[in-house]
């Protein structure tokens, strides 16, 4: 029997940093996540957005904790606008973990939309991460661009690749994690041979927004990356850590054992 290409396991690159603050809050049994970003976060085309799915997945992985995921996505925005929303949409929420999906609109939006420049965007990301970390009470994950036809055109691919590299460099310099969505989706397309027709929302003529399949797979990959980074966190002496359920792979997707 020929192997179904969609079952080839292509998984996200593990996080480099432990999620120490989030892990410590989990020990207390209650955590909050804020997801801020643009249309990937807000949702597009009637497809349930990733924060909603992430919540369900985290509740599977951490069944003893009370978990809240707050969606603060606004379609079409970019880092400078999102950073201006930090006070109300992030700090006032008092989260333990912030996931900032960023960088796409500076690459994709045409000049008539007056998108922020590459420099303005990367500076806003860098300064925004500094703001988040300065509180000392939240972990930070940056989520980079999607690997989709709209960003792979000759006019955009070079800038898209540069933005992915810039986000990675900022994260490394600041000591925060990156959910490498661009790399993950590229692996799905080039290694697992998943077609863009499956990866991209069939109702999106711009060929920018992810399909239900992609959003579902991505959300699980993000949840399992968070789980692994929680398990990397140092544990207090004399305290038995609360580990999440062991995972196993089913068709390239990790699922909780029953």
Coordinates of N, CA and C in Angstrom, one line a residue:
X1 N 0.9 -1.2 0.0 CA 0.0 0.0 0.0 C 0.9 1.2 0.0
X2 N 0.6 2.2 -0.9 CA 1.4 3.4 -1.0 C 1.1 4.3 0.2
X3 N 2.2 4.9 0.8 CA 2.0 5.8 1.9 C 1.3 7.1 1.5
X4 N 0.3 7.4 2.3 CA -0.4 8.7 2.1 C 0.6 9.8 2.5
X5 N 0.9 10.7 1.5 CA 1.9 11.7 1.8 C 1.5 12.6 3.0
X6 N 0.2 12.8 3.2 CA -0.2 13.6 4.3 C 0.1 13.0 5.7
X7 N 0.5 11.7 5.7 CA 0.9 11.1 7.0 C 2.4 11.1 7.3
X8 N 3.2 11.7 6.4 CA 4.6 11.8 6.7 C 4.8 12.8 7.8
X9 N 5.5 12.4 8.9 CA 5.6 13.3 10.0 C 6.6 14.5 9.8
X10 N 6.0 15.6 9.6 CA 6.8 16.9 9.6 C 6.4 17.7 10.7
X11 N 7.2 17.9 11.7 CA 6.9 18.5 13.0 C 7.6 19.9 13.1
X12 N 7.1 20.7 14.0 CA 7.7 22.0 14.2 C 9.0 21.9 14.9
X13 N 9.9 22.8 14.6 CA 11.2 22.8 15.4 C 10.9 23.1 16.8
X14 N 11.5 22.3 17.7 CA 11.2 22.5 19.2 C 11.7 23.9 19.6
X15 N 11.0 24.4 20.6 CA 11.4 25.7 21.2 C 12.8 25.6 21.9
X16 N 13.6 26.6 21.8 CA 14.9 26.6 22.4 C 14.9 27.0 23.9
X17 N 13.9 27.8 24.3 CA 13.8 28.3 25.7 C 12.7 27.6 26.5
X18 N 12.9 27.3 27.8 CA 11.8 26.8 28.6 C 10.8 27.8 28.8
X19 N 9.5 27.4 29.0 CA 8.5 28.4 29.4 C 8.3 28.3 30.9
X20 N 9.3 29.0 31.6 CA 9.4 28.8 33.0 C 8.2 29.5 33.8
X21 N 7.8 30.7 33.3 CA 6.8 31.4 34.0 C 5.4 30.6 33.8
X22 N 5.2 30.2 32.6 CA 4.0 29.5 32.3 C 3.9 28.2 33.1
X23 N 5.1 27.5 33.1 CA 5.2 26.2 33.9 C 4.9 26.4 35.4
X24 N 5.4 27.5 35.9 CA 5.2 27.7 37.4 C 3.8 28.0 37.7
X25 N 3.1 28.7 36.8 CA 1.7 29.1 37.0 C 0.8 27.8 36.8
X26 N 1.3 26.9 36.0 CA 0.6 25.6 35.8 C 0.5 24.8 37.1
X27 N 1.6 24.9 37.9 CA 1.7 24.2 39.2 C 0.6 24.8 40.1
X28 N 0.2 26.0 40.0 CA -0.9 26.6 40.8 C -2.3 26.3 40.2
X29 N -2.3 25.6 39.0 CA -3.6 25.1 38.5 C -4.3 26.1 37.6
X30 N -3.8 27.3 37.3 CA -4.5 28.2 36.5 C -3.6 29.1 35.7
X31 N -3.8 29.1 34.4 CA -3.0 29.9 33.5 C -3.8 30.7 32.5
X32 N -3.2 31.8 32.0 CA -3.9 32.5 30.9 C -2.9 32.8 29.8
X33 N -3.4 32.7 28.6 CA -2.6 32.9 27.4 C -3.3 34.1 26.6
X34 N -2.5 35.0 26.1 CA -3.0 36.0 25.2 C -2.4 35.8 23.9
X35 N -3.2 35.7 22.8 CA -2.8 35.6 21.4 C -3.1 36.9 20.7
X36 N -2.0 37.6 20.3 CA -2.2 38.8 19.6 C -1.6 38.7 18.2
X37 N -2.2 39.4 17.3 CA -1.7 39.3 15.9 C -2.7 39.8 14.9
X38 N -2.6 39.3 13.7 CA -3.5 39.8 12.6 C -4.6 38.7 12.3
X39 N -4.8 38.5 11.0 CA -5.9 37.6 10.6 C -5.7 36.1 11.0
X40 N -4.5 35.7 11.0 CA -4.2 34.3 11.5 C -4.8 34.1 12.9
X41 N -4.6 35.1 13.7 CA -5.1 35.1 15.1 C -6.6 35.4 15.2
X42 N -7.0 36.4 14.5 CA -8.4 36.8 14.6 C -9.4 35.8 14.0
X43 N -8.9 35.1 12.9 CA -9.7 34.2 12.2 C -10.2 34.8 10.9
X44 N -10.3 34.0 9.8 CA -10.7 34.5 8.5 C -11.5 33.5 7.8
X45 N -12.5 33.9 7.0 CA -13.2 33.1 6.2 C -14.1 32.0 6.8
X46 N -14.5 32.2 8.0 CA -15.4 31.3 8.7 C -14.6 30.1 9.3
X47 N -13.3 30.1 9.2 CA -12.5 29.0 9.8 C -12.2 29.3 11.2
X48 N -12.4 28.3 12.1 CA -12.1 28.6 13.5 C -10.7 28.9 13.7
X49 N -10.3 30.0 14.3 CA -8.9 30.5 14.4 C -8.1 29.6 15.4
X50 N -6.8 29.7 15.2 CA -5.9 28.9 16.0 C -6.1 29.1 17.5
X51 N -6.3 30.3 18.1 CA -6.4 30.4 19.6 C -7.5 29.5 20.1
X52 N -8.6 29.4 19.4 CA -9.7 28.6 19.9 C -9.3 27.1 19.9
X53 N -8.6 26.7 18.9 CA -8.1 25.3 18.8 C -7.0 25.0 19.8
X54 N -6.1 26.0 20.0 CA -5.0 25.9 21.0 C -5.6 25.7 22.4
X55 N -6.6 26.4 22.7 CA -7.3 26.2 24.0 C -7.7 24.8 24.2
X56 N -8.4 24.2 23.2 CA -8.8 22.8 23.3 C -7.7 21.9 23.5
X57 N -6.6 22.1 22.7 CA -5.4 21.2 22.8 C -4.7 21.3 24.1
X58 N -4.6 22.5 24.6 CA -3.9 22.7 25.9 C -4.7 22.0 27.1
X59 N -6.0 22.1 26.9 CA -6.8 21.4 28.0 C -6.7 19.9 27.9
X60 N -6.3 19.4 26.7 CA -6.0 17.9 26.6 C -4.7 17.6 27.3
X61 N -3.7 18.5 27.0 CA -2.4 18.2 27.5 C -2.2 18.5 29.0
X62 N -3.0 19.5 29.5 CA -2.9 19.8 30.9 C -4.3 19.7 31.5
X63 N -4.8 18.5 31.7 CA -6.2 18.3 32.1 C -6.5 18.8 33.5
X64 N -5.5 19.0 34.3 CA -5.8 19.4 35.7 C -5.8 20.9 35.9
X65 N -5.4 21.6 34.9 CA -5.3 23.1 35.0 C -6.5 23.8 34.4
X66 N -6.8 25.0 35.0 CA -7.8 25.8 34.4 C -7.1 26.8 33.4
X67 N -7.4 26.7 32.1 CA -6.7 27.4 31.1 C -7.6 28.4 30.3
X68 N -7.1 29.6 30.1 CA -7.9 30.6 29.3 C -7.0 31.1 28.2
X69 N -7.5 31.1 27.0 CA -6.8 31.7 25.9 C -7.6 32.9 25.3
X70 N -7.0 34.1 25.4 CA -7.7 35.3 25.0 C -7.3 35.7 23.6
X71 N -8.2 35.8 22.7 CA -7.9 36.1 21.3 C -7.9 37.6 21.1
X72 N -6.8 38.2 20.8 CA -6.7 39.6 20.5 C -6.1 39.9 19.2
X73 N -6.6 39.1 18.2 CA -6.2 39.3 16.8 C -7.1 40.4 16.1
X74 N -6.5 41.2 15.2 CA -7.2 42.1 14.4 C -6.7 42.0 13.0
X75 N -7.5 41.6 12.1 CA -7.1 41.3 10.7 C -6.5 42.6 10.0
X76 N -5.4 42.4 9.3 CA -4.8 43.5 8.5 C -3.7 44.3 9.3
X77 N -3.6 44.1 10.6 CA -2.7 44.8 11.4 C -1.3 44.3 11.3
X78 N -0.3 45.1 11.7 CA 1.1 44.7 11.7 C 1.7 45.2 13.0
X79 N 2.9 44.8 13.3 CA 3.6 45.0 14.6 C 3.4 46.4 15.2
X80 N 3.6 47.5 14.4 CA 3.5 48.8 15.1 C 2.1 49.1 15.6
X81 N 1.0 48.7 14.9 CA -0.3 48.8 15.4 C -0.6 47.9 16.6
X82 N -0.1 46.7 16.5 CA -0.4 45.7 17.5 C 0.3 46.1 18.8
X83 N 1.5 46.7 18.7 CA 2.2 47.1 19.9 C 1.5 48.2 20.6
X84 N 0.8 49.1 19.8 CA 0.0 50.2 20.4 C -1.2 49.6 21.2
X85 N -1.6 48.4 20.9 CA -2.7 47.8 21.7 C -2.3 47.0 22.9
X86 N -1.0 47.0 23.2 CA -0.5 46.2 24.3 C -1.1 46.4 25.6
X87 N -1.3 47.7 25.9 CA -1.8 48.0 27.3 C -3.1 47.4 27.6
X88 N -4.1 47.6 26.7 CA -5.4 47.0 26.9 C -5.5 45.5 26.6
X89 N -4.9 45.2 25.4 CA -5.1 43.8 24.9 C -4.1 42.8 25.5
X90 N -3.0 43.2 26.1 CA -2.0 42.3 26.7 C -1.9 42.6 28.2
X91 N -1.3 43.7 28.6 CA -1.0 44.0 30.0 C -2.2 43.9 30.9
X92 N -3.3 44.5 30.5 CA -4.5 44.5 31.3 C -5.1 43.1 31.5
X93 N -4.7 42.2 30.6 CA -5.2 40.8 30.7 C -4.4 40.0 31.7
X94 N -3.2 40.5 32.1 CA -2.3 39.8 33.0 C -2.1 38.3 32.6
X95 N -1.5 38.1 31.4 CA -1.3 36.7 31.0 C 0.0 36.1 31.5
X96 N 0.1 34.8 31.5 CA 1.3 34.1 31.8 C 2.1 33.8 30.6
X97 N 1.5 33.8 29.4 CA 2.1 33.6 28.1 C 1.5 34.4 27.1
X98 N 2.3 35.1 26.2 CA 1.9 35.8 25.1 C 2.4 35.2 23.8
X99 N 1.5 35.0 22.9 CA 1.9 34.5 21.6 C 1.6 35.6 20.6
X100 N 2.7 36.1 20.0 CA 2.6 37.3 19.1 C 2.8 36.8 17.6
X101 N 1.8 36.7 16.9 CA 1.9 36.3 15.5 C 2.1 37.6 14.7
X102 N 3.2 37.6 13.9 CA 3.6 38.9 13.4 C 4.4 38.8 12.1
X103 N 4.5 39.9 11.3 CA 5.4 40.0 10.2 C 4.8 39.8 8.8
X104 N 3.6 39.2 8.7 CA 3.0 38.9 7.4 C 2.6 40.1 6.6
X105 N 1.9 41.0 7.2 CA 1.3 42.1 6.5 C 2.3 43.1 6.0
X106 N 3.4 43.3 6.6 CA 4.5 44.1 6.1 C 5.0 43.6 4.8
X107 N 4.9 42.3 4.6 CA 5.4 41.7 3.4 C 4.3 41.6 2.3
X108 N 3.1 41.3 2.7 CA 2.1 41.0 1.8 C 1.3 42.2 1.3
X109 N 1.0 43.2 2.1 CA 0.1 44.3 1.8 C 0.8 45.2 0.7
X110 N 0.0 45.6 -0.3 CA 0.4 46.4 -1.4 C 0.6 47.8 -0.9
X111 N 1.3 48.6 -1.7 CA 1.7 50.0 -1.3 C 0.5 50.9 -1.0
X112 N -0.6 50.6 -1.7 CA -1.8 51.4 -1.5 C -2.5 51.2 -0.1
X113 N -2.1 50.1 0.6 CA -2.5 49.9 1.9 C -1.6 50.6 3.0
X114 N -0.5 51.2 2.4 CA 0.4 51.9 3.3 C 0.9 51.0 4.5
X115 N 1.5 49.8 4.2 CA 2.0 49.0 5.2 C 3.2 49.6 5.9
X116 N 3.5 49.2 7.1 CA 4.8 49.7 7.7 C 6.0 49.2 6.9
X117 N 7.1 49.9 7.0 CA 8.3 49.4 6.3 C 8.9 48.2 7.0
X118 N 9.8 47.5 6.4 CA 10.5 46.4 7.0 C 11.2 46.9 8.3
X119 N 11.8 48.0 8.2 CA 12.6 48.5 9.4 C 11.6 48.9 10.5
X120 N 10.5 49.6 10.2 CA 9.5 49.9 11.2 C 8.9 48.7 11.9
X121 N 8.7 47.7 11.0 CA 8.1 46.4 11.6 C 9.1 45.7 12.5
X122 N 10.3 45.5 12.1 CA 11.3 44.8 12.9 C 11.6 45.6 14.2
X123 N 11.7 46.9 14.1 CA 11.9 47.7 15.3 C 10.7 47.6 16.3
X124 N 9.5 47.5 15.7 CA 8.4 47.4 16.6 C 8.3 46.0 17.3
X125 N 8.7 45.0 16.5 CA 8.8 43.6 17.1 C 9.8 43.6 18.3
X126 N 11.0 44.1 18.0 CA 12.1 44.1 19.0 C 11.7 44.9 20.2
X127 N 11.2 46.1 20.0 CA 10.8 47.0 21.1 C 9.6 46.4 21.9
X128 N 8.7 45.7 21.1 CA 7.5 45.1 21.7 C 7.9 44.0 22.6
X129 N 8.9 43.1 22.2 CA 9.3 42.0 23.0 C 10.0 42.6 24.3
X130 N 10.7 43.6 24.2 CA 11.3 44.3 25.4 C 10.2 44.7 26.4
X131 N 9.2 45.3 25.8 CA 8.1 45.7 26.7 C 7.4 44.5 27.4
X132 N 7.2 43.4 26.7 CA 6.6 42.3 27.3 C 7.5 41.6 28.4
X133 N 8.8 41.5 28.1 CA 9.7 40.9 29.0 C 9.9 41.8 30.2
X134 N 9.8 43.1 30.1 CA 10.1 44.0 31.2 C 9.2 43.8 32.3
X135 N 8.0 43.2 32.1 CA 7.0 43.0 33.2 C 7.6 41.9 34.1
X136 N 8.4 41.0 33.6 CA 8.9 39.9 34.4 C 7.8 38.9 34.8
X137 N 6.7 38.9 34.2 CA 5.6 38.0 34.6 C 4.9 37.3 33.5
X138 N 5.6 37.2 32.3 CA 5.0 36.5 31.2 C 6.1 36.0 30.3
X139 N 5.9 34.8 29.8 CA 6.7 34.2 28.7 C 6.2 34.7 27.4
X140 N 7.1 34.7 26.4 CA 6.8 35.2 25.0 C 7.1 34.2 24.0
X141 N 6.2 34.0 23.0 CA 6.4 33.2 21.8 C 6.1 34.1 20.6
X142 N 7.0 34.2 19.7 CA 6.8 34.9 18.4 C 6.4 33.8 17.4
X143 N 5.4 34.1 16.6 CA 5.0 33.2 15.5 C 5.3 33.9 14.2
X144 N 6.1 33.3 13.3 CA 6.4 34.0 12.1 C 5.4 33.7 11.0
X145 N 5.8 34.0 9.7 CA 4.9 34.0 8.6 C 4.4 32.7 8.2
X146 N 3.3 32.6 7.4 CA 2.8 31.4 6.8 C 3.5 31.2 5.4
X147 N 3.7 29.9 5.1 CA 4.3 29.6 3.8 C 3.2 29.3 2.8
X148 N 2.8 30.3 2.1 CA 1.7 30.2 1.2 C 2.0 31.0 -0.1
X149 N 1.2 30.7 -1.2 CA 1.5 31.3 -2.5 C 1.6 32.8 -2.5
X150 N 0.7 33.4 -1.7 CA 0.7 34.9 -1.7 C 2.0 35.5 -1.3
X151 N 2.8 34.8 -0.5 CA 4.1 35.3 0.0 C 5.3 34.7 -0.8
X152 N 5.0 33.8 -1.8 CA 6.1 33.2 -2.5 C 6.2 33.7 -3.9
X153 N 5.6 34.8 -4.2 CA 5.7 35.4 -5.6 C 7.1 36.0 -5.7
X154 N 7.5 36.2 -7.0 CA 8.8 36.8 -7.2 C 9.0 38.2 -6.5
X155 N 7.8 38.9 -6.4 CA 7.9 40.2 -5.8 C 8.0 40.2 -4.3
X156 N 7.7 39.0 -3.6 CA 7.6 39.0 -2.2 C 8.5 38.0 -1.5
X157 N 8.9 37.0 -2.2 CA 9.6 35.9 -1.5 C 10.9 36.3 -0.8
X158 N 11.6 37.2 -1.4 CA 12.9 37.7 -0.8 C 12.6 38.4 0.5
X159 N 11.6 39.3 0.5 CA 11.2 40.0 1.7 C 10.6 39.1 2.7
X160 N 9.9 38.1 2.3 CA 9.3 37.2 3.3 C 10.4 36.4 4.0
X161 N 11.4 35.9 3.2 CA 12.5 35.2 3.8 C 13.3 36.1 4.8
X162 N 13.5 37.3 4.4 CA 14.2 38.2 5.3 C 13.4 38.5 6.5
X163 N 12.1 38.6 6.5 CA 11.3 38.8 7.7 C 11.4 37.6 8.6
X164 N 11.3 36.4 8.0 CA 11.4 35.2 8.8 C 12.8 35.2 9.6
X165 N 13.8 35.6 8.8 CA 15.2 35.6 9.5 C 15.3 36.7 10.5
X166 N 14.7 37.8 10.3 CA 14.7 38.9 11.3 C 14.0 38.5 12.6
X167 N 12.8 37.9 12.4 CA 12.1 37.5 13.6 C 12.9 36.5 14.4
X168 N 13.6 35.5 13.7 CA 14.4 34.6 14.4 C 15.6 35.3 15.1
X169 N 16.2 36.2 14.5 CA 17.3 36.9 15.1 C 16.9 37.7 16.3
X170 N 15.7 38.4 16.2 CA 15.2 39.1 17.4 C 14.9 38.2 18.6
X171 N 14.3 37.0 18.3 CA 14.0 36.1 19.3 C 15.2 35.6 20.0
X172 N 16.2 35.3 19.2 CA 17.5 34.7 19.8 C 18.1 35.8 20.6
X173 N 18.1 37.0 20.2 CA 18.8 38.1 20.9 C 18.0 38.4 22.2
X174 N 16.7 38.2 22.2 CA 15.9 38.5 23.4 C 15.7 37.3 24.3
X175 N 16.1 36.1 23.9 CA 15.9 34.9 24.7 C 14.5 34.4 24.7
X176 N 13.7 34.6 23.6 CA 12.3 34.1 23.6 C 12.2 33.1 22.5
X177 N 11.1 32.4 22.4 CA 10.9 31.3 21.5 C 10.2 31.8 20.2
X178 N 10.4 31.1 19.1 CA 9.7 31.3 17.8 C 9.0 30.0 17.4
X179 N 7.7 30.2 17.1 CA 7.0 29.1 16.5 C 7.2 29.3 15.0
X180 N 8.1 28.4 14.4 CA 8.5 28.6 13.0 C 7.5 28.0 12.0
X181 N 6.5 28.8 11.9 CA 5.4 28.4 11.0 C 5.8 28.3 9.5
X182 N 6.6 29.2 9.1 CA 7.1 29.3 7.7 C 7.8 28.0 7.4
X183 N 8.7 27.6 8.2 CA 9.5 26.4 8.0 C 8.6 25.1 8.1
X184 N 7.7 25.1 9.1 CA 6.8 24.0 9.2 C 5.9 23.8 8.0
X185 N 5.3 24.8 7.5 CA 4.5 24.7 6.3 C 5.3 24.4 5.1
X186 N 6.5 24.9 5.0 CA 7.4 24.5 3.9 C 7.7 23.0 3.9
X187 N 7.9 22.5 5.1 CA 8.1 21.1 5.2 C 6.9 20.3 4.8
X188 N 5.7 20.7 5.2 CA 4.5 20.0 4.8 C 4.4 20.0 3.2
X189 N 4.7 21.1 2.6 CA 4.5 21.2 1.2 C 5.6 20.5 0.4
X190 N 6.9 20.6 0.9 CA 8.0 20.1 0.1 C 8.4 18.7 0.5
X191 N 8.2 18.3 1.7 CA 8.6 17.0 2.2 C 7.4 16.0 2.2
X192 N 6.3 16.5 2.9 CA 5.1 15.6 2.9 C 4.2 15.7 1.7
X193 N 4.6 16.7 0.8 CA 3.9 16.8 -0.5 C 2.4 17.2 -0.3
X194 N 2.1 18.0 0.7 CA 0.8 18.5 0.8 C 0.6 19.7 -0.1
X195 N -0.4 19.6 -0.9 CA -0.6 20.6 -2.0 C -1.1 21.9 -1.3
X196 N -0.8 23.0 -2.0 CA -1.3 24.3 -1.5 C -2.9 24.4 -1.6
X197 N -3.5 23.6 -2.4 CA -4.9 23.5 -2.5 C -5.5 23.0 -1.2
X198 N -4.7 22.1 -0.5 CA -5.1 21.6 0.8 C -4.7 22.6 2.0
X199 N -3.6 23.2 1.8 CA -3.0 24.1 2.9 C -3.6 25.4 2.9
X200 N -4.2 25.9 1.8 CA -4.7 27.3 1.8 C -6.3 27.2 1.7
X201 N -6.9 28.2 2.4 CA -8.4 28.3 2.4 C -8.9 28.3 1.0
X202 N -9.7 27.3 0.6 CA -10.2 27.3 -0.8 C -11.0 28.5 -1.2
X203 N -11.6 29.2 -0.2 CA -12.4 30.3 -0.5 C -11.6 31.6 -0.5
X204 N -10.3 31.6 -0.4 CA -9.5 32.8 -0.3 C -8.8 33.0 -1.6
X205 N -9.3 33.9 -2.5 CA -8.7 34.2 -3.8 C -7.3 34.8 -3.7
X206 N -6.9 35.4 -2.5 CA -5.6 35.9 -2.4 C -4.5 34.9 -2.2
X207 N -4.9 33.7 -1.8 CA -4.0 32.6 -1.5 C -3.1 32.9 -0.4
X208 N -3.6 33.6 0.6 CA -2.8 34.0 1.8 C -3.2 33.2 3.1
X209 N -4.5 33.0 3.2 CA -4.9 32.5 4.5 C -5.0 30.9 4.6
X210 N -4.7 30.4 5.7 CA -4.6 29.0 5.9 C -6.0 28.3 5.9
X211 N -5.9 27.0 5.5 CA -7.1 26.2 5.4 C -7.5 25.7 6.8
X212 N -8.6 25.1 6.9 CA -9.0 24.4 8.2 C -8.0 23.3 8.5
X213 N -7.6 22.6 7.5 CA -6.6 21.5 7.8 C -5.3 22.1 8.4
X214 N -4.8 23.1 7.7 CA -3.5 23.7 8.2 C -3.7 24.3 9.6
X215 N -4.8 25.0 9.8 CA -5.0 25.7 11.1 C -5.1 24.6 12.2
X216 N -5.8 23.5 11.9 CA -5.9 22.4 12.9 C -4.5 21.8 13.2
X217 N -3.8 21.5 12.2 CA -2.5 20.8 12.4 C -1.5 21.8 13.1
X218 N -1.5 23.0 12.7 CA -0.6 24.0 13.3 C -0.9 24.2 14.7
X219 N -2.2 24.3 15.1 CA -2.6 24.5 16.5 C -2.1 23.3 17.4
X220 N -2.2 22.1 16.9 CA -1.7 21.0 17.6 C -0.1 21.0 17.8
X221 N 0.5 21.4 16.7 CA 2.0 21.5 16.7 C 2.4 22.6 17.8
X222 N 1.7 23.7 17.8 CA 2.0 24.7 18.8 C 1.8 24.2 20.2
X223 N 0.7 23.6 20.4 CA 0.4 23.0 21.7 C 1.4 22.1 22.2
X224 N 1.9 21.2 21.4 CA 2.9 20.2 21.8 C 4.3 20.9 22.0
X225 N 4.5 21.9 21.2 CA 5.8 22.7 21.4 C 5.8 23.4 22.8
X226 N 4.6 23.9 23.2 CA 4.4 24.5 24.5 C 4.6 23.5 25.6
X227 N 4.0 22.3 25.4 CA 4.1 21.2 26.3 C 5.6 20.8 26.6
X228 N 6.4 20.7 25.5 CA 7.8 20.3 25.6 C 8.6 21.4 26.3
X229 N 8.2 22.7 26.1 CA 9.0 23.8 26.7 C 8.6 23.9 28.2
X230 N 7.4 23.5 28.5 CA 7.0 23.4 30.0 C 7.8 22.4 30.7
X231 N 8.0 21.2 30.0 CA 8.8 20.1 30.6 C 10.3 20.5 30.7
X232 N 10.7 21.4 29.9 CA 12.1 21.9 30.0 C 12.4 22.8 31.2
X233 N 11.3 23.4 31.7 CA 11.4 24.4 32.8 C 12.0 23.7 34.1
X234 N 12.9 24.4 34.7 CA 13.5 23.9 36.0 C 12.4 23.8 37.0
X235 N 12.5 22.8 37.9 CA 11.5 22.5 38.9 C 12.1 22.9 40.3
X236 N 11.3 23.4 41.1 CA 11.7 23.8 42.5 C 12.1 22.5 43.2
X237 N 13.2 22.7 44.0 CA 13.7 21.6 44.8 C 12.7 21.1 45.8
X238 N 12.6 19.8 45.8 CA 11.6 19.2 46.7 C 10.2 19.2 46.2
X239 N 10.0 19.7 45.0 CA 8.6 19.7 44.5 C 8.5 18.8 43.3
X240 N 7.5 17.9 43.4 CA 7.3 17.0 42.3 C 6.6 17.7 41.2
X241 N 7.3 17.7 40.0 CA 6.7 18.4 38.9 C 5.5 17.7 38.4
X242 N 4.5 18.5 37.9 CA 3.3 17.9 37.3 C 3.6 17.8 35.8
X243 N 3.9 16.6 35.3 CA 4.1 16.4 33.9 C 2.8 16.1 33.2
X244 N 2.8 16.5 32.0 CA 1.6 16.3 31.2 C 1.6 14.9 30.6
X245 N 0.5 14.5 30.0 CA 0.4 13.2 29.5 C 1.4 12.9 28.5
X246 N 1.9 11.6 28.5 CA 2.8 11.2 27.4 C 2.1 11.3 26.1
X247 N 3.0 11.6 25.0 CA 2.4 11.7 23.7 C 3.0 10.6 22.8
X248 N 2.2 10.3 21.8 CA 2.7 9.4 20.8 C 2.2 9.9 19.4
X249 N 2.8 9.5 18.4 CA 2.5 10.0 17.0 C 1.5 9.1 16.4
X250 N 0.5 9.7 15.8 CA -0.4 9.0 14.9 C -0.5 9.8 13.6
X251 N 0.0 9.2 12.6 CA -0.1 9.8 11.3 C 0.6 11.2 11.2
X252 N 1.8 11.3 11.9 CA 2.5 12.6 11.8 C 2.0 13.6 12.8
X253 N 0.9 13.3 13.6 CA 0.3 14.2 14.5 C 0.5 13.5 15.9
X254 N 0.9 14.3 16.9 CA 1.0 13.8 18.2 C -0.3 13.9 18.9
X255 N -0.7 12.8 19.6 CA -2.0 12.8 20.3 C -1.8 12.2 21.6
X256 N -2.6 12.6 22.6 CA -2.5 12.0 23.9 C -2.8 10.5 24.0
X257 N -2.0 9.7 24.7 CA -2.3 8.3 24.9 C -3.5 8.2 25.7
X258 N -4.3 7.2 25.5 CA -5.5 6.9 26.3 C -5.3 5.6 27.1

